[in-house]
mmCIF file of C-alpha atoms and ligand atoms in Angstrom:
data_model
loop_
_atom_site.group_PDB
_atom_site.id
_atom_site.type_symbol
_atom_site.label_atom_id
_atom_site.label_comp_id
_atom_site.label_asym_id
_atom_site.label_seq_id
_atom_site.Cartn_x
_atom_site.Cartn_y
_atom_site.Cartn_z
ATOM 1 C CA UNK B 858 0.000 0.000 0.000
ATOM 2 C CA UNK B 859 1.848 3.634 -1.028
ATOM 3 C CA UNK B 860 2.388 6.233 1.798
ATOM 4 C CA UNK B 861 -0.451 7.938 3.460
ATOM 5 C CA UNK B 862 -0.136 11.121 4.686
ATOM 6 C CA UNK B 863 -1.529 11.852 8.509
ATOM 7 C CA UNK B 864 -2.681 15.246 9.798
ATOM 8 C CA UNK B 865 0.213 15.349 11.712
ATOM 9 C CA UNK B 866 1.963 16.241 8.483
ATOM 10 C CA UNK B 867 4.041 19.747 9.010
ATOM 11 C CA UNK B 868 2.985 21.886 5.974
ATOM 12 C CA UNK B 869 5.616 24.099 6.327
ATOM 13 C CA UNK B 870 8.494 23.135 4.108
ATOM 14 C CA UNK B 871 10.838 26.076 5.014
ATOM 15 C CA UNK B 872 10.980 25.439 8.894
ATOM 16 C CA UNK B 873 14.256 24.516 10.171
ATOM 17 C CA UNK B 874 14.999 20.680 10.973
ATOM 18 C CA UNK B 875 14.060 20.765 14.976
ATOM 19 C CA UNK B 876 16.671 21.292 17.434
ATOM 20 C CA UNK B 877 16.794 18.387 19.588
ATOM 21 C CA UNK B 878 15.146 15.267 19.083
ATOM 22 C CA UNK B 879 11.659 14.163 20.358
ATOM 23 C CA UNK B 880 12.773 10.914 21.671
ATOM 24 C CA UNK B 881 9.684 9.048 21.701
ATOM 25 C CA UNK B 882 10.275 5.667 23.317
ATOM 26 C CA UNK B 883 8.503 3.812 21.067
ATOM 27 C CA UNK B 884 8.907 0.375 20.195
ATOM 28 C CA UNK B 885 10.496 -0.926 17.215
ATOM 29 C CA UNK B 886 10.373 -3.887 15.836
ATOM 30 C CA UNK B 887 13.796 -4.377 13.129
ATOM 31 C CA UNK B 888 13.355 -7.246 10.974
ATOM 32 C CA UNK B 889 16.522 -8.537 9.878
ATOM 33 C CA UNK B 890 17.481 -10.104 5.981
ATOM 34 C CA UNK B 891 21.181 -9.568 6.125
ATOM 35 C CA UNK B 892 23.569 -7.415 3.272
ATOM 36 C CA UNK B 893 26.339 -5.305 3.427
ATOM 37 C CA UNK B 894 24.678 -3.760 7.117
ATOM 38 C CA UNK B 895 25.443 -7.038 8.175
ATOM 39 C CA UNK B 896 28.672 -7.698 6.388
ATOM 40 C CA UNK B 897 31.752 -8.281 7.890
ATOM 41 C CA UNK B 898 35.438 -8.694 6.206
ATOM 42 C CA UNK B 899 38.659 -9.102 7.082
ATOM 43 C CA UNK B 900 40.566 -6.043 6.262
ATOM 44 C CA UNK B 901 39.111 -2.886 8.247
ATOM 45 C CA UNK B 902 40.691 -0.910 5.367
ATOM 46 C CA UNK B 903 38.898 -2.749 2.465
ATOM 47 C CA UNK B 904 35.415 -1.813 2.760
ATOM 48 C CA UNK B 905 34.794 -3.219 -0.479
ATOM 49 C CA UNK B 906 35.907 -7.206 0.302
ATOM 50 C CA UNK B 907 33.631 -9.045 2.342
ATOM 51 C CA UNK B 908 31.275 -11.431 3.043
ATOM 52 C CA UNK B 909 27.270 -9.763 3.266
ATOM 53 C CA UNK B 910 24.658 -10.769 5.626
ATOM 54 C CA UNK B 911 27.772 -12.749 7.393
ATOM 55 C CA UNK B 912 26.207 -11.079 11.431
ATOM 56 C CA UNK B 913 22.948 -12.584 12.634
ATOM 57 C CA UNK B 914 20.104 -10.390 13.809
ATOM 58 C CA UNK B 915 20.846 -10.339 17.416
ATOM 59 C CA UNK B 916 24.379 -9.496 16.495
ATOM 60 C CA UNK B 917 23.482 -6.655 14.573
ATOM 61 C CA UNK B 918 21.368 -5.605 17.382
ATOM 62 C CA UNK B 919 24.315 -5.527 20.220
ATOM 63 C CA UNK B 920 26.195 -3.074 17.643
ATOM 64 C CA UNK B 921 23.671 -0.285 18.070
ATOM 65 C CA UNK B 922 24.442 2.552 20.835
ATOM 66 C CA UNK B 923 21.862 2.644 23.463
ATOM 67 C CA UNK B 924 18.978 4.883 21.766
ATOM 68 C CA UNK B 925 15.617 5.368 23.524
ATOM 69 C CA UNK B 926 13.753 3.189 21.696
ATOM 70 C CA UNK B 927 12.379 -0.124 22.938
ATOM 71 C CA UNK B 928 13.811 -2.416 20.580
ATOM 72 C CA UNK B 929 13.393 -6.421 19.415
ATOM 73 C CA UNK B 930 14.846 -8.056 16.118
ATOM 74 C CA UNK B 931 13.470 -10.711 14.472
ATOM 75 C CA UNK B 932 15.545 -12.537 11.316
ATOM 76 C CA UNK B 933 13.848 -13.225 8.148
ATOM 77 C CA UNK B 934 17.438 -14.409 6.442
ATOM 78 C CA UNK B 935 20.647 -13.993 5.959
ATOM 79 C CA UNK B 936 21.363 -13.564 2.888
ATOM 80 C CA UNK B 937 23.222 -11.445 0.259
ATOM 81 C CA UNK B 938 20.171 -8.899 -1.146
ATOM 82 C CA UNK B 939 20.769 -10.907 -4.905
ATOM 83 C CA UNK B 940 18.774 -14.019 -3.457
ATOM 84 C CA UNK B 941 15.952 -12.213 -2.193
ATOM 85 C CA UNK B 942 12.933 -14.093 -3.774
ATOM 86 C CA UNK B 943 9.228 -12.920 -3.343
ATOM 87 C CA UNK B 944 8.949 -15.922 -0.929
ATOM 88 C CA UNK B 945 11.213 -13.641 1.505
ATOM 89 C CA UNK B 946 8.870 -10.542 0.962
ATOM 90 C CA UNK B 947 5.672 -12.731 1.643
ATOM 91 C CA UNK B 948 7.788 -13.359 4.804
ATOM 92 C CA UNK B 949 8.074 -9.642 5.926
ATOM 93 C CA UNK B 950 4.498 -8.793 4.967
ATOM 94 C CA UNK B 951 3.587 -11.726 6.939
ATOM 95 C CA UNK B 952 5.620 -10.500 10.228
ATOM 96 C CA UNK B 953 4.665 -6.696 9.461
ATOM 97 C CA UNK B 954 0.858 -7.705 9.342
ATOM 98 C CA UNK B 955 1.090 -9.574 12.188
ATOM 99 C CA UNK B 956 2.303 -7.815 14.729
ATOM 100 C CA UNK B 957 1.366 -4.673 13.781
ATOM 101 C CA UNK B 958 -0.476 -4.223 16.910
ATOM 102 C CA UNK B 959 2.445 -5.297 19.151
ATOM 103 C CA UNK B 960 4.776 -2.308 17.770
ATOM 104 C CA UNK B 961 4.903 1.519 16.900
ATOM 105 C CA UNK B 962 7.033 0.819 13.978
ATOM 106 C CA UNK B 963 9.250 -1.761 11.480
ATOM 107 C CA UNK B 964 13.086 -1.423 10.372
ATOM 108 C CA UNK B 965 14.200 -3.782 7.959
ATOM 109 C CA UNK B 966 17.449 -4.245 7.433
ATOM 110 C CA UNK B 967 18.222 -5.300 3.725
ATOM 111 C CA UNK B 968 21.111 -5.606 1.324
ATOM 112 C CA UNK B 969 21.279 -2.576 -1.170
ATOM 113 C CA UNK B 970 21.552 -4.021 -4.073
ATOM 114 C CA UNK B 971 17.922 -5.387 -4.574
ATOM 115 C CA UNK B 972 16.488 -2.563 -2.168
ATOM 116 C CA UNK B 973 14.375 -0.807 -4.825
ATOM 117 C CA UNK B 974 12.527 -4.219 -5.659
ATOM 118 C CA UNK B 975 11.899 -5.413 -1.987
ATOM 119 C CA UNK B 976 10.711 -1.324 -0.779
ATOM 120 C CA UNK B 977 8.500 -1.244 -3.872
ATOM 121 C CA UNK B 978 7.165 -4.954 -3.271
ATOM 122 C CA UNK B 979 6.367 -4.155 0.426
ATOM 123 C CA UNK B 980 4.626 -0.630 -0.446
ATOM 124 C CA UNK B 981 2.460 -2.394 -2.843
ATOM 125 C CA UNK B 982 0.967 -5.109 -0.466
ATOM 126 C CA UNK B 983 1.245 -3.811 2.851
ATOM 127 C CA UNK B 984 -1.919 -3.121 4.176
ATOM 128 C CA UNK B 985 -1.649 -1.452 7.890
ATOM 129 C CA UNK B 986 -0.685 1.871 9.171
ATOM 130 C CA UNK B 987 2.513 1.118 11.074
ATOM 131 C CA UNK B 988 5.444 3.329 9.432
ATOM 132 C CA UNK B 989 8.185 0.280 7.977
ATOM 133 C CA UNK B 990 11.639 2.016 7.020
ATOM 134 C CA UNK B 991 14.244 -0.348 4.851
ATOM 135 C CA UNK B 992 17.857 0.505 5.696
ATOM 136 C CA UNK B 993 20.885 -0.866 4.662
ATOM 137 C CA UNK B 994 25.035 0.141 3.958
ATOM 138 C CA UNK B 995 27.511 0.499 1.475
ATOM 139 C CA UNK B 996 30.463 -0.498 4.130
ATOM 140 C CA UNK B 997 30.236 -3.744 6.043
ATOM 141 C CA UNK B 998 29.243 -3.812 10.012
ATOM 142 C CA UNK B 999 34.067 -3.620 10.872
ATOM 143 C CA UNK B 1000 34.791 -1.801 7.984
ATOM 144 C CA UNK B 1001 36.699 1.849 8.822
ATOM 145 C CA UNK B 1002 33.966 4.822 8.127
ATOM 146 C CA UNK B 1003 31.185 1.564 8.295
ATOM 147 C CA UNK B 1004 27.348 3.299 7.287
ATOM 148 C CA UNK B 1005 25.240 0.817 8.898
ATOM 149 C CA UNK B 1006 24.729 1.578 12.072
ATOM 150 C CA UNK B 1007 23.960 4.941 11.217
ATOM 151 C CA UNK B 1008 21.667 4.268 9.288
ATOM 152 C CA UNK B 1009 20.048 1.719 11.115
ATOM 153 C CA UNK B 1010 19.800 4.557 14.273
ATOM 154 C CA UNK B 1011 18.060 7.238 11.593
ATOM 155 C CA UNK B 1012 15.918 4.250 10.455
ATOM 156 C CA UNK B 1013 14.613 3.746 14.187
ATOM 157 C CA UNK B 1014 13.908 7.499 14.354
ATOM 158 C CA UNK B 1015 11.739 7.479 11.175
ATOM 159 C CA UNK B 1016 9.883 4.500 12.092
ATOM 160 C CA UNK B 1017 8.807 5.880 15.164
ATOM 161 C CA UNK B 1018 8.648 9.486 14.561
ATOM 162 C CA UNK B 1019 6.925 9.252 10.698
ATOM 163 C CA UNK B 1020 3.524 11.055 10.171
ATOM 164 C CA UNK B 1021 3.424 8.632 6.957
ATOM 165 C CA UNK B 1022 2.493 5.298 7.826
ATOM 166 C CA UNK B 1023 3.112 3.435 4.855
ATOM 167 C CA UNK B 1024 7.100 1.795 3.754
ATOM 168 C CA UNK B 1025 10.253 4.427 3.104
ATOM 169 C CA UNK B 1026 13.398 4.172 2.541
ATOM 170 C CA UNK B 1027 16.578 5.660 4.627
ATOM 171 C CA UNK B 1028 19.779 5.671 3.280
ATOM 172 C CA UNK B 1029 23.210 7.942 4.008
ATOM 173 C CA UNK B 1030 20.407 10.166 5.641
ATOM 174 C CA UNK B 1031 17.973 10.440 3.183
ATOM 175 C CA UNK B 1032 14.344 9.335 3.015
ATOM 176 C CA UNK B 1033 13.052 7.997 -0.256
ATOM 177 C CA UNK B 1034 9.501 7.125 -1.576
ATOM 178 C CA UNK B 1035 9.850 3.337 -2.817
ATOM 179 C CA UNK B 1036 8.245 4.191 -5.839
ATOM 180 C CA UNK B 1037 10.958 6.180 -7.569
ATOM 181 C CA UNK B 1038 14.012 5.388 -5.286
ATOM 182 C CA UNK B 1039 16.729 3.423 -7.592
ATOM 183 C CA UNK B 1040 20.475 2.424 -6.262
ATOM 184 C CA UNK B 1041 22.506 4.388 -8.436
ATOM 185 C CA UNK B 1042 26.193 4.074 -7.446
ATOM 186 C CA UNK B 1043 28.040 0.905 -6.825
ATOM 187 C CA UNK B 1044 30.220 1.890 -3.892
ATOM 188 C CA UNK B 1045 29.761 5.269 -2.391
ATOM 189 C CA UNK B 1046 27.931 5.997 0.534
ATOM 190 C CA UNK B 1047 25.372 8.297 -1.146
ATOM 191 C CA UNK B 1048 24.429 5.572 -3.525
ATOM 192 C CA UNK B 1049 20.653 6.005 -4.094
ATOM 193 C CA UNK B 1050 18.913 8.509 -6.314
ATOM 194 C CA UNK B 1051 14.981 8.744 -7.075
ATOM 195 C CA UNK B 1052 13.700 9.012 -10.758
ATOM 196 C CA UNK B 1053 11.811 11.980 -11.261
ATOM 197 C CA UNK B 1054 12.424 13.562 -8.115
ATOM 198 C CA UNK B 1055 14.903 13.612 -5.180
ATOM 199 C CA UNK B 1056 14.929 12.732 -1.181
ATOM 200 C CA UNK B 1057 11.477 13.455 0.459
ATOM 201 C CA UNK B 1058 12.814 14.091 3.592
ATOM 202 C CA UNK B 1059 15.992 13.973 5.968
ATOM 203 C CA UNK B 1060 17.143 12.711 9.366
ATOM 204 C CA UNK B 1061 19.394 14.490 11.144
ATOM 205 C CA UNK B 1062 20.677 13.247 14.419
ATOM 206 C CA UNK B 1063 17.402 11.503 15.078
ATOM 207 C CA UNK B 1064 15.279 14.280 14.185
ATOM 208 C CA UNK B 1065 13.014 13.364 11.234
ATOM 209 C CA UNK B 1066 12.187 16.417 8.332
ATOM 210 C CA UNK B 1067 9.908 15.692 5.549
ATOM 211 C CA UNK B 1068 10.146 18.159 2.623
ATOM 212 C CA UNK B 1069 8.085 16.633 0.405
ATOM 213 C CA UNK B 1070 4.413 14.963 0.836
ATOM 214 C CA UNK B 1071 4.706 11.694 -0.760
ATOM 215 C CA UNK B 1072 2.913 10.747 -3.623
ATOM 216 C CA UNK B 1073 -1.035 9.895 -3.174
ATOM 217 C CA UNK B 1074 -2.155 5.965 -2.433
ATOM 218 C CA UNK B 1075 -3.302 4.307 -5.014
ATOM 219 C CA UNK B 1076 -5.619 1.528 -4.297
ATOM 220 C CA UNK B 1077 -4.555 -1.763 -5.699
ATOM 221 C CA UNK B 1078 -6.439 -5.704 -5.311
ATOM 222 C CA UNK B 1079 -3.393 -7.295 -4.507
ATOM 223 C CA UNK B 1080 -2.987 -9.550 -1.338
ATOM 224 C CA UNK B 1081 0.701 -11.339 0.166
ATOM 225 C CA UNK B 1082 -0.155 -14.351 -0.932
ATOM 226 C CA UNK B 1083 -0.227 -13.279 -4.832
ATOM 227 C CA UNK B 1084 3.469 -14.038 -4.178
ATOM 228 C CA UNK B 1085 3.721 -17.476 -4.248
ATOM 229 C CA UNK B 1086 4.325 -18.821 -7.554
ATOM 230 C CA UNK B 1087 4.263 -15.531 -9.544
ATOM 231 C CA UNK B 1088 3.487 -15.252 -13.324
ATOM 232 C CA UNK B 1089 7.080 -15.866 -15.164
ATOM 233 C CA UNK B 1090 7.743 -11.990 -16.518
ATOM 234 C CA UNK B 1091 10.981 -11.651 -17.921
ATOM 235 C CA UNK B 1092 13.362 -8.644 -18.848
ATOM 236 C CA UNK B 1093 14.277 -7.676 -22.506
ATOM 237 C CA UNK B 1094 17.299 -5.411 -22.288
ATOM 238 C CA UNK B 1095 17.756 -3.673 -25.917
ATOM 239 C CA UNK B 1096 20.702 -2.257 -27.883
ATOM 240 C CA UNK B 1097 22.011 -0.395 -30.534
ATOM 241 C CA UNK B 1098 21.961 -3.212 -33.595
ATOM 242 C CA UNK B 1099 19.603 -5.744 -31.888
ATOM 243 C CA UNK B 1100 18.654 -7.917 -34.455
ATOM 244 C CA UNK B 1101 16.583 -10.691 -32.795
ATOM 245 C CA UNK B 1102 14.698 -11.240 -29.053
ATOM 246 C CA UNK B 1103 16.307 -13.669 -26.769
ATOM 247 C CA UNK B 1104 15.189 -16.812 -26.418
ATOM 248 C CA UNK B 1105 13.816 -18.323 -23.166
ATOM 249 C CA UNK B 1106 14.103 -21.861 -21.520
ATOM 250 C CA UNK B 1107 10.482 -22.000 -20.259
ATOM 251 C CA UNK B 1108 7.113 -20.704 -20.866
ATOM 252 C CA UNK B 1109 6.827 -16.727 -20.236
ATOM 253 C CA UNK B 1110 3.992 -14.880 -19.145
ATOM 254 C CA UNK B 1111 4.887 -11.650 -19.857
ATOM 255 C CA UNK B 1112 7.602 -9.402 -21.068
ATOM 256 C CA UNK B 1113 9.417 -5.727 -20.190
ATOM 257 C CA UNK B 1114 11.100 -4.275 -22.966
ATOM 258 C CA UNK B 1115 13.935 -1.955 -21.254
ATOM 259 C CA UNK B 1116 13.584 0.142 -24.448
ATOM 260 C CA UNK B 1117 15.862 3.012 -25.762
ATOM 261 C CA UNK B 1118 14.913 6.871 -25.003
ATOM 262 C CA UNK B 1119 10.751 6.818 -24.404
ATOM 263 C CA UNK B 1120 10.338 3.317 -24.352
ATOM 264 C CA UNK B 1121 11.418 2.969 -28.443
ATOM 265 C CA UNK B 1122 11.822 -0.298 -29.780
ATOM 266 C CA UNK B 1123 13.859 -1.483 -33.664
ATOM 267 C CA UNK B 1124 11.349 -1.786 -36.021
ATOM 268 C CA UNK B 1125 12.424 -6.078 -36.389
ATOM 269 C CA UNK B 1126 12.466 -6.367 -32.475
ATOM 270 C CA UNK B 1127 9.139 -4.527 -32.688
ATOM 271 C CA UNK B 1128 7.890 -6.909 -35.083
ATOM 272 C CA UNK B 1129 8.408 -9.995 -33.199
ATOM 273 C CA UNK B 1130 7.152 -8.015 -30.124
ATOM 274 C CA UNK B 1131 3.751 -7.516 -32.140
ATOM 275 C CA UNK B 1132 3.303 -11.095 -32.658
ATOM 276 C CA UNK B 1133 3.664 -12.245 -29.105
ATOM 277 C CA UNK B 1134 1.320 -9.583 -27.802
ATOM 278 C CA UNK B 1135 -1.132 -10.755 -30.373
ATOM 279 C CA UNK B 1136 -0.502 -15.050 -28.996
ATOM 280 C CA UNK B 1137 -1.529 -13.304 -25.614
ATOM 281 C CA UNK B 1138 1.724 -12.389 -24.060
ATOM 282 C CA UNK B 1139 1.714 -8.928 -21.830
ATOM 283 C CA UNK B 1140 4.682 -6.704 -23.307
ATOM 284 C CA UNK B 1141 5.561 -3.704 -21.078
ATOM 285 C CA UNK B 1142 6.988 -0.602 -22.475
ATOM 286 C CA UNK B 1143 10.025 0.691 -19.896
ATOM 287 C CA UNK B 1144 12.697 2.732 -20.871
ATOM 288 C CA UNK B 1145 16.352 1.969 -19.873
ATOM 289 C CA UNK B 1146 16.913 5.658 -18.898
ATOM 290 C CA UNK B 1147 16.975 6.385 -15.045
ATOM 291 C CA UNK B 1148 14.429 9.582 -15.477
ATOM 292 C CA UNK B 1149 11.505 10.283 -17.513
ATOM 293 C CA UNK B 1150 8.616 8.188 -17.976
ATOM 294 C CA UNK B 1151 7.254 6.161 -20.953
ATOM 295 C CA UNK B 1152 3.452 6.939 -22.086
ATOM 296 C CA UNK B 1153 3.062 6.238 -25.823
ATOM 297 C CA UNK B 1154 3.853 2.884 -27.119
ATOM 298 C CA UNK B 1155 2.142 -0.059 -28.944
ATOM 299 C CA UNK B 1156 2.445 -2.227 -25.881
ATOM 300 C CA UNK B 1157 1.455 -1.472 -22.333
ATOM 301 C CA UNK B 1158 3.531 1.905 -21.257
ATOM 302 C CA UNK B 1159 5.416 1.744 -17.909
ATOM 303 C CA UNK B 1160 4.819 5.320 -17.017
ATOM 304 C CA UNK B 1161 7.412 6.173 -14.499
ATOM 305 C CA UNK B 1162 8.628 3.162 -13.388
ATOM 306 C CA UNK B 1163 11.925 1.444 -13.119
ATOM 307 C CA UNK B 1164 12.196 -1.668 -15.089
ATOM 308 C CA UNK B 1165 12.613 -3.755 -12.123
ATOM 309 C CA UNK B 1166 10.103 -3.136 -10.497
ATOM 310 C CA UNK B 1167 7.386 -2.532 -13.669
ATOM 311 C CA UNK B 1168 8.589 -6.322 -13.521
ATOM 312 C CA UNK B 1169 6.752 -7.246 -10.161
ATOM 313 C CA UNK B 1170 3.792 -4.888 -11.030
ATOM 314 C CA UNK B 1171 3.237 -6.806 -14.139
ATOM 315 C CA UNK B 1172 3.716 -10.106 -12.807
ATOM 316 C CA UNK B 1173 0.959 -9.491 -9.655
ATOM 317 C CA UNK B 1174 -1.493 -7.871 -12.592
ATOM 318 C CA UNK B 1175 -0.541 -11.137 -14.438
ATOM 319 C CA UNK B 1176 -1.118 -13.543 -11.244
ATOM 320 C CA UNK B 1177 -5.103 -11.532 -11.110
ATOM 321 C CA UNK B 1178 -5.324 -12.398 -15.087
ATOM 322 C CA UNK B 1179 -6.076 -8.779 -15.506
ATOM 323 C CA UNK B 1180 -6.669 -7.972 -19.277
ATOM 324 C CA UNK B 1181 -4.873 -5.209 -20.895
ATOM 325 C CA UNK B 1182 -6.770 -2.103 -20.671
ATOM 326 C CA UNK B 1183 -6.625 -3.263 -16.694
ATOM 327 C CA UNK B 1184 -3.300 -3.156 -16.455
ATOM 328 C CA UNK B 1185 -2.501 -0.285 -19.112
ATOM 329 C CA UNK B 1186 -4.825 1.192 -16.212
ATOM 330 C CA UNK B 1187 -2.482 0.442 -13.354
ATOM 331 C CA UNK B 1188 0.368 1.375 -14.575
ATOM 332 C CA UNK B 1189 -1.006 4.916 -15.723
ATOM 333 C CA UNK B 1190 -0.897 5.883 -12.048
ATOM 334 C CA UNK B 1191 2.691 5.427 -11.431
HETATM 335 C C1 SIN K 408 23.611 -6.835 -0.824
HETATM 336 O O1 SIN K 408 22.832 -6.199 -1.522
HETATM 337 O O2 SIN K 408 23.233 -7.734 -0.051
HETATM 338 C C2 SIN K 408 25.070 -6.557 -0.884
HETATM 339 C C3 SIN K 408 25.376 -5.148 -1.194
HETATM 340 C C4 SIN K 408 24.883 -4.183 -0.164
HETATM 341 O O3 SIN K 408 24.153 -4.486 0.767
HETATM 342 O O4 SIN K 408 25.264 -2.997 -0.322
#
C-alpha cells in the first residue's frame, strides 16, 4: 500500500529541521534479511571485500548505541540482497501484518543491491498503518567509516517518529519514496537517487524532516499471498543493432522491454514483439533511462517506473489475469 499522509503532516516546508530530538520511546520492531549492514570482512581498510549478511540479527542488534527506543529483532534471512525471492517478501508482509499491533514501527534491514525491488514490493501489499523504514550500507558492520549503524539509528527514528504510515526508505540520511528510489552508485555511501524527483525528507541526528508529501495511495487488489508462484515476466534489455529477441528456456507470461529513449523499440524487435502480444503475451513498455517516464507505445507503457520493479507490477497484474486495458490502467498511475 503507497504512503499515506496523517494530519500530523508539518505543511511548512521552510521550517528549520528541529533542534533536539523528540525521543519518543517507542517500540520498534527491526526485521533482519542480512547485506552489506550485516557484512563483515577481514581487512578494516577494504570496505569493499567481504562477506554480506555474514552477522545474525541479534548481532546486529548488540552493535547499536543505546537509543531510547524499545527495541526487538526478528531474522527473516541472511542472505546477500541478490537471493531475495518474493517468498522472503511474503515473509516480511507476513511478520509486518502480524504484529502490527504489538509495535509503533518496522526497520528492515536489507542488502542494497535489490532494495528498490523489496521497498517497492512491500509498499504495494502492505496493508496497515505502522510506518516500515528499509535501511541498509555500502560499508560492512568492521569496515573503517562503516554506514550501517547509522543508518540503522536514523531508520529507528523514522519509524517511530513518521507522520506517513506506509514503507520508506533511509539511506546515508535520506528518506526515499519506494516508488521512484533506484540504487545508483556501486560503492559510495550516497548511492541512491529517485527518478523523477529527489529525497522526500531527511534525518538528522534523530530528528526526522519531511520536505516533500509523498505521492497519493493508489488503491490496488493485490494480497501477500499473490506471491507465491508468480506469473514468469521476464526482462528484454535492448541495444544499438539488436537484431533478434532472446530466447527463453520455459514458458513466459509476460515481457518488459527496457527500451531506448521513451520506451522505443527497432522496427524487427518490434515486429516480433507484435506477434507475441497478439498469442496473448503482456509486453511492457520501460525505458532503460533512469528519469523520464514512458506513455506512448504499442504495448502497455510503464509510465514512471523502473524496469525492475514494472517487472513485479506486471507479474501481480498477471497472477489476477487482468486484461490489458486493466493493467494499461495500473500502470497509468505510477
Ligand atoms: C547486498 O545487496 O546484499 C550486498 C550489497 C549491499 O548491501 O550494499
Amino acid at each position: 500500500m503507497p504512503l499515506k499522509t496523517s494530519s500530523l503532516m508539518d505543511k511548512n516546508f521552510s521550517r528549520p529541521m528541529p533542534k533536539t530530538p523528540l525521543m519518543p520511546n517507542k517500540k520498534i520492531l527491526i526485521l533482519t534479511t542480512g547485506g552489506t549492514i550485516a557484512g563483515s570482512g577481514d581487512d578494516h581498510l577494504k570496505g569493499s571485500s567481504y562477506q554480506a549478511g555474514a552477522l545474525n540479527g541479534e548481532t546486529l542488534l548488540s552493535l547499536l548505541p543505546s537509543i531510547q527506543e524499545t527495541l526487538e529483532v526478528q531474522e527473516i534471512a541472511q542472505i546477500d540482497s541478490v537471493e531475495i525471492t518474493p517468498h522472503i517478501w511474503k515473509m516480511l508482509l507476513e511478520s509486518l501484518h502480524s504484529k502490527a499491533l504489538e509495535y509503533d514501527g518496522f526497520v528492515i534491514t536489507h542488502g542494497t543491491d535489490t532494495m528498490e525491488e523489496s521497498a517497492f514490493a512491500l509498499d504495494l501489499l502492505y496493508k496497515k498503518d505502522k510506518p516500515v523504514v528499509l535501511v541498509g550500507a555500502m560499508r560492512p558492520s568492521n569496515a573503517l567509516g562503516s554506514d550501517g549503524m547509522k543508518n540503522l539509528c536514523n531508520g529507528i527514528a523514522l519509524a517511530s517518529q513518521s507522520p506517513y504510515r506506509g514503507v520508506m526508505v533511509l539511506m546515508n540520511d535520506k528518506i526515499y519514496n519506494p516508488h521512484t528510489l533506484y540504487k545508483a552508485h556501486t560503492y559510495n555511501l550516497d548511492a541512491f537517487a529517485s527518478r523523477n524527483g529527489g529525497e522526500i525528507g531527511y534525518v538528522l541526528d534523530g530528528c526526522v524532516k519531511f520536505f516533500y508529501h509523498p505521492l497519493p495511495s493508489i488503491p490496488l487488489p493485490f494480497e501477500p499471498q499473490d506471491l507465491e508462484s508468480l506469473p514468469k515476466v521476464e526482462i528484454v534489455y535492448l541495444y544499438a543493432g539488436i537484431e533478434e529477441l532472446p530466447q527463453f528456456s520455459h514458458k513466459v507470461d509476460g515481457l518488459v522491454i527496457a527500451g531506448c529513449g521513451a520506451g522505443n523499440i527497432p522496427s524487427k524487435i518490434k515486429s516480433s514483439l507484435l506477434q507475441l502480444q497478439d498469442d496473448g503475451i503482456k509486453i511492457l513498455a520501460c525505458t532503460r533511462g533512469s528519469q523520464g517516464f514512458v506513455t506512448q507505445s504499442d504495448f502497455i507503457p510503464a509510465y514512471g517506473l523502473s524496469v525492475p520493479k514494472a517487472r513485479i507490477l506486471l507479474a501481480l497484474c498477471l497472477k489476477h489475469s487482468f486484461t490489458q486495458e486493466a493493467i494499461q490502467e495500473i500502470f497509468s498511475h505510477f
